[in-house]
XYZ file of N, CA and C in Angstrom:
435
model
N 43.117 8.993 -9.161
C 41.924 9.080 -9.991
C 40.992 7.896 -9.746
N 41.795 6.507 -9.669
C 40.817 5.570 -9.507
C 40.148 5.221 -7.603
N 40.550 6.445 -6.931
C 39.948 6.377 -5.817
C 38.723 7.506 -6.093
N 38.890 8.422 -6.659
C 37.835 9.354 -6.704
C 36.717 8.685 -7.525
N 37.064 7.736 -8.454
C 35.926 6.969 -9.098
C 35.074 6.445 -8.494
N 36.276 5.641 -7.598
C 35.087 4.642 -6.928
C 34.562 5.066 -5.379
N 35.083 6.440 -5.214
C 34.411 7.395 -4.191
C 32.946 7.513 -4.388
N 33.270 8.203 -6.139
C 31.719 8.609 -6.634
C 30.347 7.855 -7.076
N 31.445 6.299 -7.249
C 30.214 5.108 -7.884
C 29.677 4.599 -6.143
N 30.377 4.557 -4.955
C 29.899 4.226 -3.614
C 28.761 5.268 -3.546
N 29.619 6.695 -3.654
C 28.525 7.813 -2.989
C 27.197 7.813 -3.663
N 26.833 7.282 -5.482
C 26.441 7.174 -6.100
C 24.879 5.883 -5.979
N 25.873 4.577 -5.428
C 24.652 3.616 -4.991
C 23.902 4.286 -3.617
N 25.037 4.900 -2.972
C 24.093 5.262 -1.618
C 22.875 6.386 -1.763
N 23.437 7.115 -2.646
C 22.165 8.028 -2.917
C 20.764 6.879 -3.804
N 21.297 6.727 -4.482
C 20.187 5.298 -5.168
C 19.358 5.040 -4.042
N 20.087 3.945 -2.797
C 19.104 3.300 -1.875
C 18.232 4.198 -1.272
N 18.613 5.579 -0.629
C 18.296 6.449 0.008
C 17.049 6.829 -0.901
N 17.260 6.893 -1.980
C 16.231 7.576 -2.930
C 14.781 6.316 -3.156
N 15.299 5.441 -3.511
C 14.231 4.139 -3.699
C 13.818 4.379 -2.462
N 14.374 4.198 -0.654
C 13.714 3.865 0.539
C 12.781 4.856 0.579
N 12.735 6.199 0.344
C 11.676 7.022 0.540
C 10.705 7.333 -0.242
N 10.600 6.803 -1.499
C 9.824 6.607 -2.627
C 8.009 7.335 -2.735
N 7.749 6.205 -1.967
C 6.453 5.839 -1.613
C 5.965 6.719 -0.809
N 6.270 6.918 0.354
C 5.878 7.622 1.480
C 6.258 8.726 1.306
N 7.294 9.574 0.603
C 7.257 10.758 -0.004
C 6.129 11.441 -0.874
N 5.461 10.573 -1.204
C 4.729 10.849 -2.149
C 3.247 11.334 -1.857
N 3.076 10.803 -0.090
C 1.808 11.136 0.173
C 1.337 12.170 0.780
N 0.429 12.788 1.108
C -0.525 13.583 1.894
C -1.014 12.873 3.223
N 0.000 14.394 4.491
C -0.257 13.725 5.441
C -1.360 14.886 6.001
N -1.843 14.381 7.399
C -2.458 15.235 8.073
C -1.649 15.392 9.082
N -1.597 16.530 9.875
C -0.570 17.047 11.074
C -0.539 15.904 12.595
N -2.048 14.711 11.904
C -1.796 14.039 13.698
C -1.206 12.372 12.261
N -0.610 12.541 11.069
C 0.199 11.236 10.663
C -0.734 10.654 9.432
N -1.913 11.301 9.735
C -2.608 10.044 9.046
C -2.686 10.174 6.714
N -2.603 9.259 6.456
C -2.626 9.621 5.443
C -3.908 9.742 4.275
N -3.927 11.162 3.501
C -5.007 11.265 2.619
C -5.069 10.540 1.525
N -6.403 9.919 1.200
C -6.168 9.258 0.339
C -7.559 9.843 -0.705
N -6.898 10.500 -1.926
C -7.968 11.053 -2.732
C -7.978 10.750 -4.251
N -7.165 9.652 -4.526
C -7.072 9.384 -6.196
C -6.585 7.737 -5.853
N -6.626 6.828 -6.851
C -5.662 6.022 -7.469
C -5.017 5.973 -6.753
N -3.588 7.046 -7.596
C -2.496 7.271 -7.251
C -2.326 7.082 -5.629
N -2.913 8.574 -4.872
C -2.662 8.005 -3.744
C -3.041 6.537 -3.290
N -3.585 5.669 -3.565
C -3.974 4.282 -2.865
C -2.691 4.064 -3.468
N -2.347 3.446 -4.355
C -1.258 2.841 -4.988
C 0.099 3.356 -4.026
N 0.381 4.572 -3.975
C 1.420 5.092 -2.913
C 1.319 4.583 -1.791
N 0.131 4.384 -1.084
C -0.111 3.792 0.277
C 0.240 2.953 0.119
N -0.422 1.584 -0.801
C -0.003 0.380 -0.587
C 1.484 0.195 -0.321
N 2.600 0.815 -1.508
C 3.848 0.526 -1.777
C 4.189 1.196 -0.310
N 3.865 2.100 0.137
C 4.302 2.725 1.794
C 4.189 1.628 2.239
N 3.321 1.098 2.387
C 3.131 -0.117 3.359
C 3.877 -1.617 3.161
N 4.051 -1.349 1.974
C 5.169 -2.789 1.822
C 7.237 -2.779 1.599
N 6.761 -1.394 1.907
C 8.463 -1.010 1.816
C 8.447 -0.757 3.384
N 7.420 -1.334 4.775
C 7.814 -1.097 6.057
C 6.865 -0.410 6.935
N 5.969 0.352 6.567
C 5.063 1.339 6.874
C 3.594 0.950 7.307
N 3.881 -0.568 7.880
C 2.754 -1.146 8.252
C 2.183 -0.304 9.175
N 2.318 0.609 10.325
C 1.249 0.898 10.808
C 0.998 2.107 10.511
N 1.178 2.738 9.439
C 0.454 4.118 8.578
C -0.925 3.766 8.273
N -1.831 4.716 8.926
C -3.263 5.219 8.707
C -3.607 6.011 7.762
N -5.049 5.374 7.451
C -5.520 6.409 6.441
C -6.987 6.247 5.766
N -7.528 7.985 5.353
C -8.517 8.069 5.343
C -8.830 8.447 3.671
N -10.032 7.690 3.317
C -10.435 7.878 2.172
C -11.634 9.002 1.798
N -10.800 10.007 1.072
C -11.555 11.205 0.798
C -12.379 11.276 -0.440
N -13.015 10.018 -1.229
C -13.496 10.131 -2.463
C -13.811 8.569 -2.772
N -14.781 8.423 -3.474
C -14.657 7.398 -4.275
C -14.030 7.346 -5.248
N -13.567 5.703 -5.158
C -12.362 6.451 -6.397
C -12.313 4.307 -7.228
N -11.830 4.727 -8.607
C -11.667 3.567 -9.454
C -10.099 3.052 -9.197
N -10.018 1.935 -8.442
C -8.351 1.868 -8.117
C -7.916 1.265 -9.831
N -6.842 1.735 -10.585
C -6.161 1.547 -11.627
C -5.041 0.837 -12.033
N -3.989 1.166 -10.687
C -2.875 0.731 -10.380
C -2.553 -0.448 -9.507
N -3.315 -1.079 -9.645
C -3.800 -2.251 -8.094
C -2.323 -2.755 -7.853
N -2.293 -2.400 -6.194
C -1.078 -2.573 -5.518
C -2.079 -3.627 -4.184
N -1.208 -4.545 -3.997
C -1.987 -4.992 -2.463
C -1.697 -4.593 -1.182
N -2.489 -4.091 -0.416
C -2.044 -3.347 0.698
C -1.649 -4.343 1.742
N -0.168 -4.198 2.010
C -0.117 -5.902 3.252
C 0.678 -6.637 2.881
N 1.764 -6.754 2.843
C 1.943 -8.704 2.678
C 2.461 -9.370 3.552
N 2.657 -10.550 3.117
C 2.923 -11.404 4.647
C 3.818 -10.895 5.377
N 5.069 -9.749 5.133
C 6.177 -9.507 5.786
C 6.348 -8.599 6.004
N 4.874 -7.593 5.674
C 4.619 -6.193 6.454
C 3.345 -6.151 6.365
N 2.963 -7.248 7.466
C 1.256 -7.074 7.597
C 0.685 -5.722 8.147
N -0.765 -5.020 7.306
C -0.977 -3.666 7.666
C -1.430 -3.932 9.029
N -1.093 -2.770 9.567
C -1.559 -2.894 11.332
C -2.241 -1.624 11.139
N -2.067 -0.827 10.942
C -3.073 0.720 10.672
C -4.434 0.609 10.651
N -4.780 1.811 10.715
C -6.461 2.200 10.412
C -7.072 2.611 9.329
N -7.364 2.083 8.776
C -8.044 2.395 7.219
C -9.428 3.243 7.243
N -9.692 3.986 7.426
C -11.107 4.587 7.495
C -11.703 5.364 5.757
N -12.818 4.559 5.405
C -13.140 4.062 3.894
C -14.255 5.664 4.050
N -14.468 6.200 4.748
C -15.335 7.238 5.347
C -16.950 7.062 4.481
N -17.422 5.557 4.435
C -18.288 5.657 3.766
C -17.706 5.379 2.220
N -16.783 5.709 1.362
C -16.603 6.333 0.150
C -16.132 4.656 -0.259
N -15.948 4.153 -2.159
C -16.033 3.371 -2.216
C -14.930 3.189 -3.061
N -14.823 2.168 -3.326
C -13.173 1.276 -3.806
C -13.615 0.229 -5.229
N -13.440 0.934 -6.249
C -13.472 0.269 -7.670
C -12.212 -1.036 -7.508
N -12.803 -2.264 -8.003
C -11.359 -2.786 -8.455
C -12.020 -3.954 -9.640
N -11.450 -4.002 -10.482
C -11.411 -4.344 -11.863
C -9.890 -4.890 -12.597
N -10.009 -6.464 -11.848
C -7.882 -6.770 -12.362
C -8.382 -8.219 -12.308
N -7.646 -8.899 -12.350
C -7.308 -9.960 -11.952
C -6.126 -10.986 -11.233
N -6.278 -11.864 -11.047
C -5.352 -11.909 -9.506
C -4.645 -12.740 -10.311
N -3.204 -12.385 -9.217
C -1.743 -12.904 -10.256
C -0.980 -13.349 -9.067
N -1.976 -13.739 -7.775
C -0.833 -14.447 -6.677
C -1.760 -15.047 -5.877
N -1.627 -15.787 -5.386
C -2.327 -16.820 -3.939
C -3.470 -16.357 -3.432
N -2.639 -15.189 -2.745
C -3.565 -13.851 -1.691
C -3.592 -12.921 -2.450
N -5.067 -12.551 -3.091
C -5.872 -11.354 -3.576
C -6.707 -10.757 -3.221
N -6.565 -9.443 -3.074
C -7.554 -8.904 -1.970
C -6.996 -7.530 -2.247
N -7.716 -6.050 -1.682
C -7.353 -4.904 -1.438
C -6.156 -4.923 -0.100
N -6.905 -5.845 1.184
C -5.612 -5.640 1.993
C -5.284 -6.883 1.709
N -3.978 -7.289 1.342
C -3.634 -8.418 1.540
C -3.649 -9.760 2.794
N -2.651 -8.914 3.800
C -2.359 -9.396 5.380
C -2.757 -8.380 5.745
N -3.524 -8.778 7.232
C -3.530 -7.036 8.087
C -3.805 -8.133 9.348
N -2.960 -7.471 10.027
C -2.512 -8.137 11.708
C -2.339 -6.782 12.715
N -3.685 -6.587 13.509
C -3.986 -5.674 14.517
C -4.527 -4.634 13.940
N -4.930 -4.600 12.689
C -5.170 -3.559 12.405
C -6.757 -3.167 12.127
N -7.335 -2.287 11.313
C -8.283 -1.878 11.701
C -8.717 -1.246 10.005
N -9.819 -2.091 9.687
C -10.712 -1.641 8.158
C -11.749 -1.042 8.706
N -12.354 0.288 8.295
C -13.772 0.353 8.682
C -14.537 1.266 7.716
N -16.006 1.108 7.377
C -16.485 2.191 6.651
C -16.201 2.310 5.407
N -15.883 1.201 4.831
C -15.151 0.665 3.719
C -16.703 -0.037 2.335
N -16.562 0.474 1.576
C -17.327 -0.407 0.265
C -16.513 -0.448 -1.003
N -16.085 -1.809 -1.088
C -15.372 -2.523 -2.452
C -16.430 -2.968 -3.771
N -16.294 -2.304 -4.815
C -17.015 -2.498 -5.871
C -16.216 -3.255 -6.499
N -16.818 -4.263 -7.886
C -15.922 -4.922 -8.949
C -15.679 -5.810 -8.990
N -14.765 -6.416 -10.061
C -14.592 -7.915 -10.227
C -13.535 -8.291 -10.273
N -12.695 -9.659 -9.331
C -11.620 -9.905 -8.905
C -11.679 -11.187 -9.976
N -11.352 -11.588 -11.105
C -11.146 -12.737 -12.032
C -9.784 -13.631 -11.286
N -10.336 -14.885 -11.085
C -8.721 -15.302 -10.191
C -8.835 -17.108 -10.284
N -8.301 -17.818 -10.490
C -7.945 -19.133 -10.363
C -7.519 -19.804 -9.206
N -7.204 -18.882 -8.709
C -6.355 -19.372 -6.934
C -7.731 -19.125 -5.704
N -7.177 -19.990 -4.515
C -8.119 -20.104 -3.937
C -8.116 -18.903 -2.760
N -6.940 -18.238 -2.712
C -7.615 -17.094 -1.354
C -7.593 -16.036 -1.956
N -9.181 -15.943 -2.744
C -9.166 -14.035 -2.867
C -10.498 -13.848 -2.002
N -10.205 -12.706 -1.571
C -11.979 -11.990 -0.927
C -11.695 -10.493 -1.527
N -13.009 -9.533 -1.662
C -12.838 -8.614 -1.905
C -12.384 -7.691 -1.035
N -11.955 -7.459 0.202
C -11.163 -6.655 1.073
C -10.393 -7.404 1.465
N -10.503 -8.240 2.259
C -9.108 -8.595 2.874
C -8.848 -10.306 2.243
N -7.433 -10.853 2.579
C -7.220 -11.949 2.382
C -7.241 -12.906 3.417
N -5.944 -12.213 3.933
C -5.987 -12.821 5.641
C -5.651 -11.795 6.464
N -6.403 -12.178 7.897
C -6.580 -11.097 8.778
C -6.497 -11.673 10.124
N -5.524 -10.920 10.686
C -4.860 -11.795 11.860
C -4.908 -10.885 12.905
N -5.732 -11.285 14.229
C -6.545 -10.447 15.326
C -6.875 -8.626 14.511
N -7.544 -8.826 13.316
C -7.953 -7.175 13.484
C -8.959 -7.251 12.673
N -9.597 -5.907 12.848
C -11.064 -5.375 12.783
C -11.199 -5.190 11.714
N -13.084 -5.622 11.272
C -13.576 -5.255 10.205
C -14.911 -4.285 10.593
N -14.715 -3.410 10.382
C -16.414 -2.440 10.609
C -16.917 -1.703 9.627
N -18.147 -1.836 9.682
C -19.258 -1.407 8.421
C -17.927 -1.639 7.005
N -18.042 -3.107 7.006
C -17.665 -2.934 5.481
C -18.668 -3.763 4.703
């Protein structure tokens, strides 16, 4: 009996990790060539957490203007975004205040690629590296933002 227990509490954490690792990226809207839709909040908030659970070079296109709610930072130092962000013109509410060092929509982004992007709003912050899109940006592109 006490092997079948602790059969079921092993089989039990492993489903756990399995379940947390796909979380995020389960959650989104892809297009058939990868890239991801981004049409609410929600989806931004999913992206970000995609991107910091590993998913640095996931792309994606913004289908709406939209009021971000859930502010997640896209990037951090240990999964800098490398992807393509395409803002398609459409614009990015943010209204929070900053609660770490590096504040910004992308946090880190190393090779990667912002473009077509407009950030509305007010970043309230005490610390010295916030910008309104990126924080730090290491060899990659900024266009029409």
């Amino acid at each position: 009996m006490r092997k079948q227990i602790t059969l079921f509490l092993v089989s039990l954490f492993v489903w756990n990790l399995n379940s947390s690792a796909e979380g995020a990226l389960d959650k989104l809207t892809l297009s058939d060539d990868g890239v991801c839709q981004i049409s609410s909040s929600e989806d931004l908030t999913n992206f970000a957490l995609a991107v910091g659970e590993g998913n640095k070079q996931l792309s994606a296109v913004l289908n709406a203007d939209l009021k971000y709610e859930d502010f997640q930072i896209i990037g951090t130092n240990d999964n800098r975004y490398s992807g393509i962000f395409d803002g398609q013109g459409h614009s990015i509410e943010i209204d929070t205040e900053a609660t770490d060092k590096v504040f910004a929509l992308f946090g880190y982004v190393e090779n990667g690629t912002i473009q077509n992007l407009i950030i509305k709003g007010t970043i309230k912050t005490a610390f010295g590296s916030t910008g309104g899109i990126c924080g730090y940006v290491y060899a990659g592109t900024l266009n029409n933002c």
